[in-house]
XYZ file of C-alpha atoms in Angstrom:
678
model
C 10.497 40.147 17.070
C 8.142 37.790 15.246
C 8.530 37.795 11.488
C 5.686 38.104 9.017
C 4.863 35.111 6.826
C 2.804 34.638 3.694
C -0.533 32.817 3.673
C -2.630 31.460 0.824
C -6.367 31.734 0.223
C -6.734 28.234 1.707
C -4.864 29.383 4.836
C -7.139 32.414 5.178
C -10.207 30.180 4.855
C -8.906 28.008 7.666
C -8.099 30.998 9.863
C -11.588 32.380 9.341
C -13.343 29.032 9.684
C -14.961 29.412 6.248
C -14.675 27.984 2.751
C -12.469 29.373 -0.003
C -15.525 30.773 -1.764
C -16.143 33.035 1.252
C -12.601 34.398 0.989
C -13.168 35.150 -2.692
C -16.345 37.022 -1.741
C -14.446 39.034 0.879
C -11.882 40.059 -1.720
C -14.597 41.259 -4.106
C -16.881 42.969 -1.611
C -14.470 44.597 0.843
C -12.212 47.349 -0.443
C -10.092 47.115 2.713
C -9.287 43.421 2.267
C -5.470 42.977 2.146
C -3.869 43.036 -1.269
C -1.655 40.132 -2.404
C 2.031 40.467 -1.595
C 3.170 37.770 -4.011
C 2.234 34.555 -5.750
C 0.248 34.593 -8.983
C -3.158 35.848 -10.053
C -4.484 32.318 -9.682
C -2.666 31.485 -6.424
C -1.968 34.771 -4.632
C -0.326 34.988 -1.204
C -0.994 37.573 1.495
C 0.695 39.033 4.562
C -0.350 37.137 7.687
C -0.119 40.302 9.787
C -2.480 42.180 7.455
C -4.887 39.227 7.244
C -4.862 38.929 11.031
C -5.855 42.570 11.484
C -8.604 42.306 8.864
C -10.111 39.101 10.249
C -10.128 40.356 13.837
C -11.872 43.528 12.669
C -14.504 41.766 10.544
C -15.273 38.594 12.517
C -16.001 40.107 15.905
C -17.916 37.697 18.097
C -17.106 34.631 15.969
C -15.001 31.900 17.505
C -12.035 31.330 15.213
C -10.207 27.952 15.027
C -7.435 28.221 17.619
C -5.240 25.466 16.202
C -5.051 27.210 12.806
C -3.980 30.461 14.464
C -1.466 28.589 16.582
C 0.016 26.978 13.463
C 0.504 30.331 11.757
C 1.956 31.854 14.946
C 4.456 29.000 15.050
C 5.564 29.909 11.543
C 6.212 33.489 12.629
C 8.310 32.636 15.679
C 11.046 30.643 13.933
C 13.888 32.266 12.034
C 13.894 29.481 9.451
C 11.385 29.238 6.638
C 11.149 25.535 7.491
C 9.698 25.057 11.001
C 10.514 21.330 11.174
C 12.979 21.703 14.079
C 10.485 23.757 16.069
C 7.673 21.274 15.413
C 9.897 18.395 16.525
C 10.736 20.246 19.762
C 7.071 21.002 20.371
C 6.323 17.356 19.638
C 8.753 16.375 22.390
C 6.845 18.696 24.742
C 3.602 16.967 23.731
C 5.173 13.554 24.424
C 6.010 14.890 27.892
C 2.373 15.973 28.326
C 1.232 12.562 27.107
C 3.274 10.787 29.789
C 3.501 13.318 32.641
C 0.361 15.435 32.534
C 0.322 15.838 36.316
C 3.906 17.083 36.323
C 3.021 19.770 33.774
C -0.036 20.797 35.788
C 2.201 21.403 38.781
C 4.918 23.194 36.812
C 2.541 25.366 34.767
C 1.099 26.802 37.962
C 4.420 28.581 38.592
C 5.622 31.789 36.942
C 6.941 31.954 33.376
C 10.584 32.200 34.402
C 10.359 28.963 36.405
C 8.638 27.175 33.545
C 11.309 28.375 31.093
C 14.092 27.148 33.367
C 12.644 23.782 34.404
C 10.604 22.553 31.464
C 13.419 21.779 28.958
C 15.120 19.436 31.430
C 11.876 17.642 32.296
C 10.968 17.189 28.639
C 14.468 15.932 27.891
C 14.312 13.416 30.762
C 10.927 12.074 29.642
C 11.892 11.777 25.975
C 15.235 10.168 26.827
C 13.247 7.172 28.105
C 11.748 6.670 24.628
C 13.863 8.368 21.974
C 17.480 7.460 21.276
C 18.033 11.050 20.178
C 15.929 13.222 22.533
C 15.775 17.005 22.003
C 18.509 18.935 23.754
C 17.393 21.200 26.617
C 18.939 24.282 24.999
C 16.758 23.824 21.889
C 13.556 23.627 23.934
C 14.587 26.692 25.912
C 14.131 28.801 22.761
C 10.355 28.191 22.695
C 8.280 30.967 24.293
C 6.358 29.928 27.400
C 3.071 31.588 26.284
C 3.218 29.534 23.095
C 3.751 26.368 25.112
C 0.767 27.202 27.302
C -1.420 27.659 24.224
C -0.192 24.347 22.846
C -0.922 22.629 26.165
C -4.471 24.027 26.164
C -4.987 22.680 22.654
C -3.617 19.301 23.770
C -6.115 19.300 26.646
C -8.931 19.634 24.122
C -7.703 17.353 21.320
C -5.152 15.110 23.027
C -1.332 15.404 22.762
C -0.954 12.827 19.975
C -3.721 14.364 17.825
C -2.305 17.845 18.392
C 1.129 16.786 17.182
C -0.513 14.974 14.277
C -2.120 18.262 13.247
C 1.208 20.145 13.363
C 2.973 17.375 11.460
C 0.264 17.231 8.797
C 0.507 20.981 8.264
C 4.265 20.661 7.771
C 3.789 17.816 5.302
C 1.343 19.981 3.348
C 4.116 22.552 2.954
C 6.538 19.843 1.808
C 4.265 17.410 -0.016
C 6.957 16.455 -2.540
C 9.331 15.276 0.187
C 7.108 12.599 1.668
C 4.624 9.890 0.784
C 2.625 7.832 3.282
C 1.712 4.228 2.490
C -2.093 3.841 2.644
C -3.373 2.551 5.983
C -4.943 -0.702 4.683
C -1.686 -1.714 2.971
C 0.394 -0.804 6.058
C -1.897 -2.854 8.321
C -1.777 -5.809 5.938
C 2.021 -5.716 5.878
C 2.124 -5.660 9.688
C -0.240 -8.623 9.871
C 1.807 -10.594 7.349
C 5.002 -9.836 9.259
C 3.478 -10.602 12.661
C 2.375 -8.022 15.205
C 4.059 -9.933 18.043
C 7.503 -8.711 16.954
C 9.528 -7.114 19.747
C 11.852 -5.197 17.399
C 10.789 -3.792 14.008
C 12.852 -1.962 11.385
C 11.787 0.135 8.405
C 14.940 1.182 6.499
C 13.018 3.669 4.308
C 10.474 4.793 6.872
C 9.351 8.179 5.518
C 6.441 9.335 7.699
C 6.429 6.110 9.705
C 3.227 4.688 8.217
C 4.580 1.105 8.114
C 5.778 1.284 11.724
C 2.492 2.795 12.892
C 0.649 -0.546 13.379
C 3.454 -1.745 15.681
C 3.314 1.419 17.811
C 0.024 0.758 19.583
C -0.761 -2.936 19.608
C -3.870 -4.009 21.562
C -3.092 -6.493 24.327
C 0.601 -6.444 23.457
C 3.399 -4.491 25.131
C 4.974 -1.757 22.982
C 8.288 -2.712 21.420
C 11.404 -1.257 19.819
C 10.814 0.672 16.595
C 13.778 1.426 14.342
C 13.692 3.485 11.182
C 15.959 5.249 8.742
C 14.895 8.135 6.515
C 17.058 10.024 4.045
C 15.412 13.386 4.824
C 16.633 14.743 8.178
C 13.551 16.836 8.993
C 11.163 13.985 8.192
C 13.263 11.609 10.319
C 12.953 13.844 13.408
C 9.219 14.326 12.990
C 8.665 10.604 12.453
C 10.627 9.733 15.594
C 8.466 12.013 17.725
C 5.294 10.735 16.073
C 6.182 7.127 16.904
C 7.058 8.052 20.500
C 3.355 8.321 21.315
C 2.841 4.721 22.394
C 6.127 2.963 21.590
C 8.495 1.708 24.275
C 11.634 2.770 22.437
C 12.182 4.606 19.150
C 15.203 5.384 17.043
C 14.846 7.002 13.623
C 18.173 7.833 12.002
C 18.732 10.192 9.097
C 20.630 8.937 6.072
C 20.707 6.595 3.084
C 20.171 3.038 4.335
C 21.979 1.330 1.460
C 25.064 3.564 1.505
C 25.177 4.480 5.211
C 23.310 1.847 7.201
C 22.509 3.295 10.644
C 22.026 -0.198 12.121
C 24.835 -2.305 10.601
C 24.983 -4.914 13.374
C 21.336 -4.890 14.476
C 19.103 -7.930 13.924
C 15.344 -7.577 14.376
C 12.271 -9.781 14.340
C 10.568 -7.917 11.517
C 11.434 -5.625 8.625
C 8.763 -3.696 6.735
C 9.703 -1.467 3.822
C 8.333 0.472 0.853
C 11.648 1.150 -0.928
C 12.181 3.706 -3.680
C 11.661 2.122 -7.106
C 13.832 2.335 -10.228
C 16.665 4.081 -8.405
C 19.634 3.977 -10.761
C 21.888 5.748 -8.258
C 21.461 3.296 -5.383
C 25.218 2.690 -5.076
C 25.997 -0.130 -7.479
C 29.678 0.743 -7.948
C 30.620 1.619 -4.370
C 28.668 -1.281 -2.802
C 29.765 -4.032 -5.193
C 31.591 -5.996 -2.444
C 29.039 -5.366 0.327
C 28.489 -8.448 2.535
C 24.711 -7.917 2.448
C 24.545 -9.334 -1.088
C 24.298 -12.903 0.137
C 22.011 -13.864 -2.743
C 23.975 -12.111 -5.474
C 25.060 -8.620 -6.486
C 21.923 -6.662 -7.422
C 22.024 -5.478 -11.045
C 22.430 -1.757 -11.578
C 18.789 -1.460 -12.709
C 17.414 -3.636 -9.894
C 17.613 -1.393 -6.830
C 14.593 -3.195 -5.360
C 16.626 -6.412 -5.043
C 19.238 -4.476 -3.074
C 16.516 -3.471 -0.592
C 15.289 -7.076 -0.397
C 18.749 -8.288 0.630
C 19.241 -5.330 2.970
C 16.032 -6.399 4.750
C 17.131 -10.049 4.974
C 20.520 -9.003 6.350
C 18.778 -7.332 9.313
C 16.555 -10.289 10.237
C 17.136 -12.720 13.044
C 16.950 -16.380 11.921
C 13.259 -17.065 11.392
C 12.437 -13.351 11.198
C 10.029 -12.029 8.563
C 10.295 -9.139 6.109
C 7.489 -7.675 3.984
C 8.370 -5.294 1.151
C 6.296 -3.392 -1.384
C 7.647 -4.251 -4.832
C 6.896 -3.174 -8.416
C 5.507 -5.920 -10.665
C 8.563 -5.702 -12.942
C 10.760 -6.994 -10.121
C 8.924 -10.315 -10.390
C 9.983 -11.068 -13.954
C 12.819 -8.796 -15.164
C 15.440 -10.919 -16.857
C 18.298 -9.124 -15.080
C 17.077 -10.206 -11.649
C 16.272 -13.846 -12.319
C 19.487 -15.167 -10.726
C 18.766 -13.455 -7.409
C 15.105 -14.493 -7.536
C 16.270 -18.060 -8.120
C 18.565 -17.935 -5.090
C 15.832 -16.443 -2.896
C 13.607 -19.385 -3.810
C 16.242 -22.169 -3.653
C 17.419 -21.134 -0.195
C 13.917 -20.663 1.213
C 14.031 -16.890 1.741
C 11.060 -15.991 -0.466
C 7.867 -17.327 1.097
C 5.022 -15.475 -0.650
C 4.230 -13.018 -3.438
C 0.944 -11.122 -3.110
C -0.370 -9.015 -5.995
C -2.375 -6.019 -4.745
C -5.372 -4.728 -6.693
C -4.973 -1.688 -8.910
C -5.533 1.427 -6.806
C -4.600 -0.124 -3.455
C -1.601 2.218 -3.563
C -2.854 5.484 -5.129
C -0.861 7.461 -7.681
C 0.693 4.288 -9.086
C -0.030 3.373 -12.709
C 0.503 -0.341 -12.002
C -0.712 -2.758 -9.363
C 2.078 -3.345 -6.834
C 3.091 -6.525 -5.039
C 4.093 -7.559 -1.537
C 7.006 -9.940 -1.133
C 7.028 -11.897 2.113
C 10.528 -13.109 3.008
C 11.921 -15.065 5.912
C 15.523 -15.518 6.951
C 16.081 -19.276 6.944
C 16.496 -20.707 10.434
C 17.925 -24.046 9.229
C 19.295 -25.690 6.099
C 15.971 -27.246 5.083
C 14.377 -25.151 2.342
C 10.565 -24.966 2.039
C 9.001 -26.860 -0.851
C 6.356 -24.281 -1.821
C 5.937 -20.528 -2.332
C 2.525 -18.929 -1.802
C 1.095 -16.967 -4.746
C -1.865 -14.655 -4.125
C -3.650 -12.381 -6.605
C -6.217 -10.038 -5.024
C -7.124 -8.249 -8.281
C -10.576 -9.844 -8.298
C -11.166 -8.991 -4.629
C -10.384 -5.248 -4.405
C -12.864 -4.524 -1.611
C -11.540 -7.067 0.889
C -8.061 -7.630 -0.565
C -6.330 -7.257 2.809
C -8.446 -9.919 4.492
C -8.072 -12.289 1.526
C -4.278 -11.938 1.507
C -3.907 -12.180 5.292
C -6.103 -15.291 5.501
C -4.235 -17.042 2.679
C -0.859 -16.295 4.294
C -2.047 -17.409 7.745
C -3.204 -20.768 6.380
C -0.033 -21.245 4.353
C 2.215 -20.270 7.269
C 0.481 -22.818 9.502
C 1.082 -25.505 6.879
C -2.603 -25.747 5.981
C -4.281 -25.912 2.578
C -4.106 -22.390 1.096
C -5.469 -22.942 -2.423
C -8.458 -20.870 -3.551
C -9.171 -21.023 -7.298
C -8.344 -17.758 -8.998
C -7.014 -16.193 -5.770
C -4.237 -18.183 -4.072
C -2.164 -21.318 -4.480
C 0.973 -22.890 -3.040
C 3.347 -23.363 -5.990
C 6.029 -26.067 -5.798
C 9.509 -24.569 -5.887
C 10.469 -26.743 -8.861
C 7.774 -25.051 -10.992
C 9.221 -21.618 -10.265
C 12.815 -22.467 -11.139
C 12.575 -22.334 -14.916
C 14.483 -20.053 -17.292
C 12.356 -16.987 -16.424
C 11.839 -17.459 -12.635
C 8.651 -15.439 -13.070
C 7.061 -14.555 -9.719
C 3.862 -13.018 -11.124
C 1.030 -14.702 -9.153
C -1.517 -14.634 -11.993
C 0.729 -16.962 -13.992
C 0.150 -19.788 -11.491
C -3.541 -19.295 -10.740
C -6.383 -20.953 -12.618
C -9.901 -19.500 -12.647
C -12.468 -21.045 -10.276
C -14.033 -24.175 -11.708
C -17.553 -22.728 -11.680
C -16.201 -19.751 -13.618
C -15.537 -21.901 -16.674
C -18.772 -23.767 -17.296
C -20.323 -23.566 -20.774
C -23.517 -22.216 -19.164
C -21.663 -19.374 -17.459
C -19.819 -18.419 -20.660
C -23.060 -18.417 -22.669
C -24.940 -16.430 -20.033
C -22.152 -13.855 -19.850
C -22.194 -13.484 -23.640
C -25.967 -12.988 -23.636
C -25.695 -10.288 -20.958
C -23.002 -8.417 -22.863
C -25.030 -8.575 -26.095
C -28.176 -7.354 -24.293
C -26.271 -4.521 -22.641
C -24.737 -3.416 -25.951
C -28.179 -3.310 -27.603
C -29.625 -1.311 -24.687
C -26.623 1.007 -24.682
C -27.111 1.837 -28.343
C -30.719 2.836 -27.641
C -29.469 5.545 -25.244
C -27.857 7.625 -27.988
C -30.057 10.732 -28.235
C -31.533 11.674 -31.602
C -30.227 15.000 -32.890
C -30.882 17.100 -35.981
C -29.269 20.016 -37.759
C -30.187 23.464 -36.498
C -32.071 25.809 -38.818
C -29.412 28.483 -38.471
C -26.061 26.991 -37.437
C -24.189 29.060 -34.865
C -23.329 29.306 -31.208
C -26.108 29.899 -28.687
C -26.045 33.269 -26.887
C -24.637 32.696 -23.411
C -24.079 34.510 -20.111
C -21.529 33.784 -17.348
C -22.662 31.519 -14.548
C -22.124 34.423 -12.170
C -24.986 36.228 -13.934
C -27.330 33.304 -13.236
C -26.338 33.502 -9.581
C -27.098 37.224 -9.556
C -30.543 36.550 -11.056
C -31.308 33.982 -8.351
C -31.456 31.041 -10.760
C -28.923 29.026 -8.773
C -26.598 29.124 -5.760
C -23.021 27.899 -5.417
C -21.762 25.869 -2.443
C -18.385 24.305 -1.707
C -17.202 21.478 0.521
C -15.255 22.854 3.445
C -12.701 21.433 5.904
C -14.480 19.420 8.569
C -14.006 20.673 12.115
C -15.590 20.028 15.481
C -17.394 23.356 15.179
C -19.259 22.288 12.041
C -22.891 21.181 12.433
C -23.159 17.392 12.260
C -24.162 15.900 8.923
C -27.266 13.680 9.292
C -26.559 9.994 9.806
C -27.747 7.372 7.328
C -27.094 9.368 4.157
C -25.335 7.525 1.305
C -21.655 8.384 0.917
C -20.798 9.579 -2.593
C -17.297 8.652 -3.802
C -15.285 9.456 -6.930
C -16.400 6.146 -8.435
C -19.989 7.091 -7.711
C -19.520 10.442 -9.440
C -18.188 8.542 -12.440
C -21.259 6.327 -12.401
C -19.220 3.224 -11.559
C -20.317 2.502 -7.989
C -23.468 2.576 -5.919
C -23.325 4.782 -2.801
C -22.385 3.155 0.478
C -24.857 3.517 3.322
C -22.253 4.244 5.978
C -19.625 6.914 6.289
C -15.931 5.939 6.144
C -14.243 5.361 9.478
C -11.917 8.051 10.776
C -11.793 11.771 10.073
C -12.283 13.172 6.573
C -10.816 16.458 5.367
C -13.865 17.722 3.453
C -17.598 17.047 3.458
C -20.758 18.491 1.942
C -24.383 17.328 1.932
C -26.102 17.273 -1.465
C -29.735 17.212 -2.577
C -31.432 15.690 -5.645
C -30.929 17.975 -8.625
C -27.627 19.389 -7.392
C -24.853 19.564 -9.987
C -21.555 18.405 -8.467
C -18.155 19.396 -9.842
C -15.134 17.539 -8.464
C -11.473 17.471 -9.427
C -9.762 14.098 -9.737
C -6.099 14.654 -10.695
C -6.292 16.458 -14.059
C -9.866 15.395 -14.758
C -13.017 17.385 -14.044
C -16.053 15.318 -13.002
C -19.591 16.732 -13.439
C -22.464 14.762 -11.904
C -26.167 15.409 -11.297
C -27.256 14.097 -7.904
C -30.375 11.914 -7.963
C -30.675 11.440 -4.206
C -29.636 12.986 -0.931
C -26.112 12.071 0.112
C -22.804 13.181 1.542
C -19.593 13.764 -0.392
C -16.626 12.931 1.860
C -12.980 13.674 1.303
C -13.282 15.581 -1.977
C -13.078 19.265 -2.837
C -16.484 19.604 -4.457
C -18.394 22.586 -5.841
C -22.166 22.207 -5.762
C -24.393 24.159 -8.149
C -27.958 24.173 -6.776
C -30.343 25.387 -9.529
C -33.923 26.524 -9.006
C -35.716 23.689 -10.895
C -38.430 26.054 -12.077
C -35.866 28.292 -13.752
C -32.899 26.054 -14.598
C -32.845 22.367 -15.544
C -29.978 20.543 -13.732
C -29.085 18.224 -16.631
C -29.100 21.183 -19.022
C -26.769 23.025 -16.623
C -24.470 20.002 -16.177
C -24.292 19.386 -19.919
C -23.177 22.899 -20.803
C -20.832 23.168 -17.810
C -19.072 19.934 -18.877
C -18.800 20.871 -22.571
C -15.163 20.721 -23.661
C -15.118 24.304 -24.993
C -16.642 25.600 -21.793
C -14.256 23.595 -19.599
C -11.280 25.155 -21.378
C -12.853 28.557 -20.746
C -13.093 28.254 -16.962
C -10.271 25.834 -16.085
C -6.511 25.978 -16.197
C -3.651 23.644 -15.422
C -0.473 24.211 -13.518
C 0.853 21.628 -11.126
C -2.815 20.646 -10.772
C -6.227 21.427 -12.225
C -7.941 24.597 -11.021
C -11.344 26.025 -11.864
C -13.246 29.288 -11.710
C -16.745 27.962 -12.305
C -18.317 31.433 -12.296
C -16.695 32.017 -15.689
C -18.601 29.117 -17.279
C -20.919 30.265 -20.083
C -24.561 29.064 -20.009
C -27.256 29.748 -22.656
C -30.414 31.569 -21.546
C -33.238 29.408 -22.925
C -36.887 28.892 -21.912
C -37.272 26.184 -19.280
C -39.084 23.768 -21.636
C -36.288 24.026 -24.184
C -33.767 23.550 -21.372
C -35.491 20.306 -20.389
C -35.283 19.015 -23.961
C -31.535 19.684 -23.960
C -31.307 18.258 -20.436
C -32.907 14.967 -21.496
C -30.367 14.621 -24.314
C -27.478 15.295 -21.912
C -28.919 12.808 -19.395
C -29.099 10.102 -22.058
C -25.508 10.818 -23.083
C -24.368 10.470 -19.469
C -26.139 7.108 -19.134
C -24.721 6.051 -22.513
C -21.179 6.712 -21.261
C -21.801 4.855 -18.007
C -23.240 1.787 -19.745
C -20.482 1.859 -22.351
C -17.830 1.672 -19.620
C -19.793 -1.121 -17.948
C -20.033 -3.002 -21.237
C -16.266 -2.634 -21.747
C -15.604 -4.136 -18.304
C -18.006 -7.009 -18.921
C -16.508 -7.507 -22.368
C -13.014 -7.929 -20.940
C -14.385 -10.544 -18.543
C -16.152 -12.320 -21.409
C -12.941 -12.376 -23.456
C -11.129 -14.016 -20.540
C -13.896 -16.596 -20.025
C -14.102 -17.625 -23.677
C -10.307 -17.690 -24.084
C -9.838 -19.818 -20.950
C -12.750 -22.029 -21.949
C -11.229 -22.670 -25.370
C -7.719 -23.333 -24.047
C -8.906 -25.603 -21.237
C -11.320 -27.630 -23.344
C -14.486 -26.401 -21.631
C -15.971 -25.062 -24.897
C -15.011 -25.240 -28.585
C -15.756 -23.054 -31.623
C -19.227 -23.710 -32.969
C -19.226 -26.022 -35.980
C -15.959 -27.808 -35.190
C -15.701 -31.604 -34.810
C -12.757 -31.750 -32.404
C -13.359 -33.363 -29.016
C -11.205 -33.309 -25.897
C -9.693 -36.712 -26.651
C -8.213 -35.867 -30.024
C -9.077 -35.311 -33.680
C -11.079 -37.719 -35.756
């Protein structure tokens, strides 16, 4: 008998094909809506069985999203609270569909008993051609045939690989703390640096398989052997199945790569890795005599250097490894001996500094180390240093082009971006591998005219910024303005509330050509792009001029008044749409974003949450609202220009400092020239 499971408000919204606001309305307006069976007042959970009955009774005639219902039904048919094993088995079935669709069409035409008896063996045989550890027939035999038929129908509509991707993503949502996927642009850059022609690729800390993904489906190249190791058993199984869509052969082992290497005698063409950082329990004591430490025993606090040598130990002569590294690994005193050996023996070939934000949720800008196992005794004379901090938009292309030129033996120097540093310059007391240390600004960046012009622009901006501060005066009778909850304004028809919802194929298309509004745009730091981002986005909402947008970015609440039509992609956004004849948008945004008000309608747990209907707004005549609104608008522009001035000021400081130290300019009134003192 299927068990009952608990679902959240977000789950119910998905099952009903609506936004979370609609679920909140159902709870308020329908006395028969299921009561919570657990959770908290802020994040309640409900019985799936009760929600199912209610939705079927109240959404008659509406087509509900089948894949969401299938996902919840999968949760009910497994005895474990963690459906990872079931999803992996279903993934194997989808791999079978991907490769033998005609065979399934023939088998599915038979009765259920025949399908139950035959299918596990056919799936096992197909997966055994790809996976080193294919699912056992007895495990697949536990899956109900009707469920498999529903899954096959969904795969017909969306494709087997996309269908498994949906199931895997849902599992990762339930276990978000167990996994982290390297961003696609960084993963693609690492694959390009390593070389996409590799026949065998290893990721010893593969996680979700993001770094192996570019090697799975390579245009105009035959699929190769993909090897991975992941410490979490469930993630390892799901990653293996995920990579099986397109790869020739896959093996993903579970376990700790440093302590229990699953591939001790295997040499590959390429290693890609995003190792865990600052791991004090990596095995320093028990691995002290390990033969992998060919360049020196990694210090206890330098786990990253253990991963570097683990990667080199698995390379064929001439093979390439690319690892994500923290910036501290480039200059920590404890690791200088190993860094020195990596350079002297020709293993370290390039260090590439990524721009801040290229890897989200990291407080520092990370680096890529490109290493190569020496094929002969002749050590290279240079190491490539690249800093993409000044090129955040096209950092991947900049880094890939610099490496390609350097690897071909061509000139790779670009002022301020890349340079080939002689090995002798790196082998000092510090052995500092920070690229910025070896790069000089572009020559045209350090002309006296440029420095003067930059100073004039900063001074002009600061004067203009000061003029934006609104004039204020003391009130005749100090005290708080009388306010009403935002919900009351909604009831009076003064505004409506809209929320971004999960994008699905059933949603009406959003008009083409609208600017895309990003977090940076909401912060006033970026102009909107005229094209939508490539690939699917989880949330989207179209906005109109005068809309007040509220978005959550980590623990920060962003409030923004739209000045043009546009589309917000990929953010959970609440849109307040005021009637301009009754409610001024800047007045509304100003009071909604007031610190006292924010504390009133927000809370913090593991993340920020809001109940915007609790926000308190004064009821003032429209003309008085517009006076307040103009003051709030000026304050918003003041903050934007102040941040811009700070950025320009930092650049000006760098220009003047470099100009003084390099003899391009001198302090006014001095008599020192570049040839000496007179």
